């Protein structure tokens, strides 16, 4: 097996392992705080989907390209938060 393929598979294994530990720790912290597991799951998914946009926007801002890049990730979160909170109406 070529070395890049081994590195790719090792990186994928570390990614899966660390994601599992992150979600487990988030669920344990939330249960200690009295939060529901659904809310924790939605928060982890929201963070995971918004993180790439926020990183790209931050890198573009650091390069001096500050048009609407900053609002990309934050705008999505501003839209998703009220939509997801409607699931918790009594």
PDB file of C-alpha atoms in Angstrom:
ATOM      1  CA  UNK A   1       0.000   0.000   0.000  1.00  0.00           C
ATOM      2  CA  UNK A   2       1.335   3.441  -0.812  1.00  0.00           C
ATOM      3  CA  UNK A   3       2.086   5.763   2.079  1.00  0.00           C
ATOM      4  CA  UNK A   4      -0.595   8.390   1.189  1.00  0.00           C
ATOM      5  CA  UNK A   5      -3.314   5.742   1.344  1.00  0.00           C
ATOM      6  CA  UNK A   6      -2.109   4.591   4.771  1.00  0.00           C
ATOM      7  CA  UNK A   7      -2.055   8.184   6.012  1.00  0.00           C
ATOM      8  CA  UNK A   8      -5.569   8.738   4.618  1.00  0.00           C
ATOM      9  CA  UNK A   9      -6.955   5.657   6.355  1.00  0.00           C
ATOM     10  CA  UNK A  10      -5.205   6.549   9.605  1.00  0.00           C
ATOM     11  CA  UNK A  11      -6.592  10.085   9.438  1.00  0.00           C
ATOM     12  CA  UNK A  12     -10.092   8.767   8.804  1.00  0.00           C
ATOM     13  CA  UNK A  13      -9.817   6.419  11.785  1.00  0.00           C
ATOM     14  CA  UNK A  14      -8.659   9.261  14.048  1.00  0.00           C
ATOM     15  CA  UNK A  15     -11.488  11.477  12.767  1.00  0.00           C
ATOM     16  CA  UNK A  16     -14.145   8.854  13.525  1.00  0.00           C
ATOM     17  CA  UNK A  17     -12.667   8.131  16.958  1.00  0.00           C
ATOM     18  CA  UNK A  18     -12.430  11.802  17.924  1.00  0.00           C
ATOM     19  CA  UNK A  19     -15.945  12.580  16.639  1.00  0.00           C
ATOM     20  CA  UNK A  20     -17.325   9.733  18.745  1.00  0.00           C
ATOM     21  CA  UNK A  21     -15.528  11.026  21.827  1.00  0.00           C
ATOM     22  CA  UNK A  22     -16.715  14.607  21.154  1.00  0.00           C
ATOM     23  CA  UNK A  23     -20.361  13.584  20.847  1.00  0.00           C
ATOM     24  CA  UNK A  24     -20.115  11.365  23.928  1.00  0.00           C
ATOM     25  CA  UNK A  25     -18.604  14.162  25.985  1.00  0.00           C
ATOM     26  CA  UNK A  26     -21.207  16.653  24.743  1.00  0.00           C
ATOM     27  CA  UNK A  27     -24.028  14.260  25.653  1.00  0.00           C
ATOM     28  CA  UNK A  28     -22.565  13.609  29.111  1.00  0.00           C
ATOM     29  CA  UNK A  29     -22.119  17.327  29.786  1.00  0.00           C
ATOM     30  CA  UNK A  30     -25.654  18.062  28.632  1.00  0.00           C
ATOM     31  CA  UNK A  31     -27.188  15.333  30.759  1.00  0.00           C
ATOM     32  CA  UNK A  32     -25.373  16.692  33.806  1.00  0.00           C
ATOM     33  CA  UNK A  33     -26.762  20.137  32.969  1.00  0.00           C
ATOM     34  CA  UNK A  34     -30.284  18.756  32.531  1.00  0.00           C
ATOM     35  CA  UNK A  35     -30.500  19.328  28.768  1.00  0.00           C
ATOM     36  CA  UNK A  36     -32.245  16.918  26.421  1.00  0.00           C
ATOM     37  CA  UNK A  37     -30.253  14.637  24.144  1.00  0.00           C
ATOM     38  CA  UNK A  38     -32.185  15.981  21.139  1.00  0.00           C
ATOM     39  CA  UNK A  39     -30.984  19.508  21.820  1.00  0.00           C
ATOM     40  CA  UNK A  40     -27.387  18.300  22.148  1.00  0.00           C
ATOM     41  CA  UNK A  41     -27.633  16.358  18.899  1.00  0.00           C
ATOM     42  CA  UNK A  42     -29.044  19.345  17.057  1.00  0.00           C
ATOM     43  CA  UNK A  43     -26.296  21.591  18.426  1.00  0.00           C
ATOM     44  CA  UNK A  44     -23.554  19.185  17.357  1.00  0.00           C
ATOM     45  CA  UNK A  45     -25.055  18.894  13.866  1.00  0.00           C
ATOM     46  CA  UNK A  46     -25.420  22.680  13.602  1.00  0.00           C
ATOM     47  CA  UNK A  47     -21.802  23.180  14.651  1.00  0.00           C
ATOM     48  CA  UNK A  48     -20.599  20.546  12.220  1.00  0.00           C
ATOM     49  CA  UNK A  49     -22.457  22.028   9.280  1.00  0.00           C
ATOM     50  CA  UNK A  50     -21.527  25.637  10.070  1.00  0.00           C
ATOM     51  CA  UNK A  51     -17.863  25.103  10.946  1.00  0.00           C
ATOM     52  CA  UNK A  52     -16.594  24.925   7.330  1.00  0.00           C
ATOM     53  CA  UNK A  53     -18.431  28.125   6.397  1.00  0.00           C
ATOM     54  CA  UNK A  54     -17.126  29.956   9.443  1.00  0.00           C
ATOM     55  CA  UNK A  55     -13.542  28.813   8.767  1.00  0.00           C
ATOM     56  CA  UNK A  56     -13.711  29.882   5.121  1.00  0.00           C
ATOM     57  CA  UNK A  57     -15.254  33.230   6.081  1.00  0.00           C
ATOM     58  CA  UNK A  58     -12.581  33.838   8.707  1.00  0.00           C
ATOM     59  CA  UNK A  59      -9.777  32.973   6.281  1.00  0.00           C
ATOM     60  CA  UNK A  60     -11.277  35.278   3.634  1.00  0.00           C
ATOM     61  CA  UNK A  61     -11.564  38.079   6.179  1.00  0.00           C
ATOM     62  CA  UNK A  62      -7.941  37.621   7.184  1.00  0.00           C
ATOM     63  CA  UNK A  63      -6.992  37.880   3.498  1.00  0.00           C
ATOM     64  CA  UNK A  64      -8.884  41.167   3.239  1.00  0.00           C
ATOM     65  CA  UNK A  65     -11.930  39.850   1.402  1.00  0.00           C
ATOM     66  CA  UNK A  66     -14.608  41.035   3.815  1.00  0.00           C
ATOM     67  CA  UNK A  67     -17.688  41.524   1.623  1.00  0.00           C
ATOM     68  CA  UNK A  68     -20.406  39.097   2.664  1.00  0.00           C
ATOM     69  CA  UNK A  69     -18.127  36.257   3.708  1.00  0.00           C
ATOM     70  CA  UNK A  70     -18.531  36.965   7.403  1.00  0.00           C
ATOM     71  CA  UNK A  71     -22.293  36.796   7.174  1.00  0.00           C
ATOM     72  CA  UNK A  72     -22.332  33.457   5.383  1.00  0.00           C
ATOM     73  CA  UNK A  73     -21.916  31.129   8.364  1.00  0.00           C
ATOM     74  CA  UNK A  74     -23.469  33.474  10.886  1.00  0.00           C
ATOM     75  CA  UNK A  75     -26.473  34.154   8.672  1.00  0.00           C
ATOM     76  CA  UNK A  76     -27.203  30.460   8.389  1.00  0.00           C
ATOM     77  CA  UNK A  77     -27.057  30.105  12.161  1.00  0.00           C
ATOM     78  CA  UNK A  78     -29.379  33.082  12.598  1.00  0.00           C
ATOM     79  CA  UNK A  79     -31.896  31.353  10.332  1.00  0.00           C
ATOM     80  CA  UNK A  80     -31.502  27.836  11.756  1.00  0.00           C
ATOM     81  CA  UNK A  81     -31.827  28.807  15.430  1.00  0.00           C
ATOM     82  CA  UNK A  82     -35.432  30.109  15.294  1.00  0.00           C
ATOM     83  CA  UNK A  83     -36.433  27.263  12.999  1.00  0.00           C
ATOM     84  CA  UNK A  84     -35.060  24.583  15.297  1.00  0.00           C
ATOM     85  CA  UNK A  85     -36.430  26.237  18.426  1.00  0.00           C
ATOM     86  CA  UNK A  86     -39.936  25.912  16.973  1.00  0.00           C
ATOM     87  CA  UNK A  87     -39.609  22.171  17.581  1.00  0.00           C
ATOM     88  CA  UNK A  88     -39.702  22.789  21.316  1.00  0.00           C
ATOM     89  CA  UNK A  89     -43.013  24.674  21.537  1.00  0.00           C
ATOM     90  CA  UNK A  90     -45.399  23.422  24.187  1.00  0.00           C
TER      91      UNK A  90
END
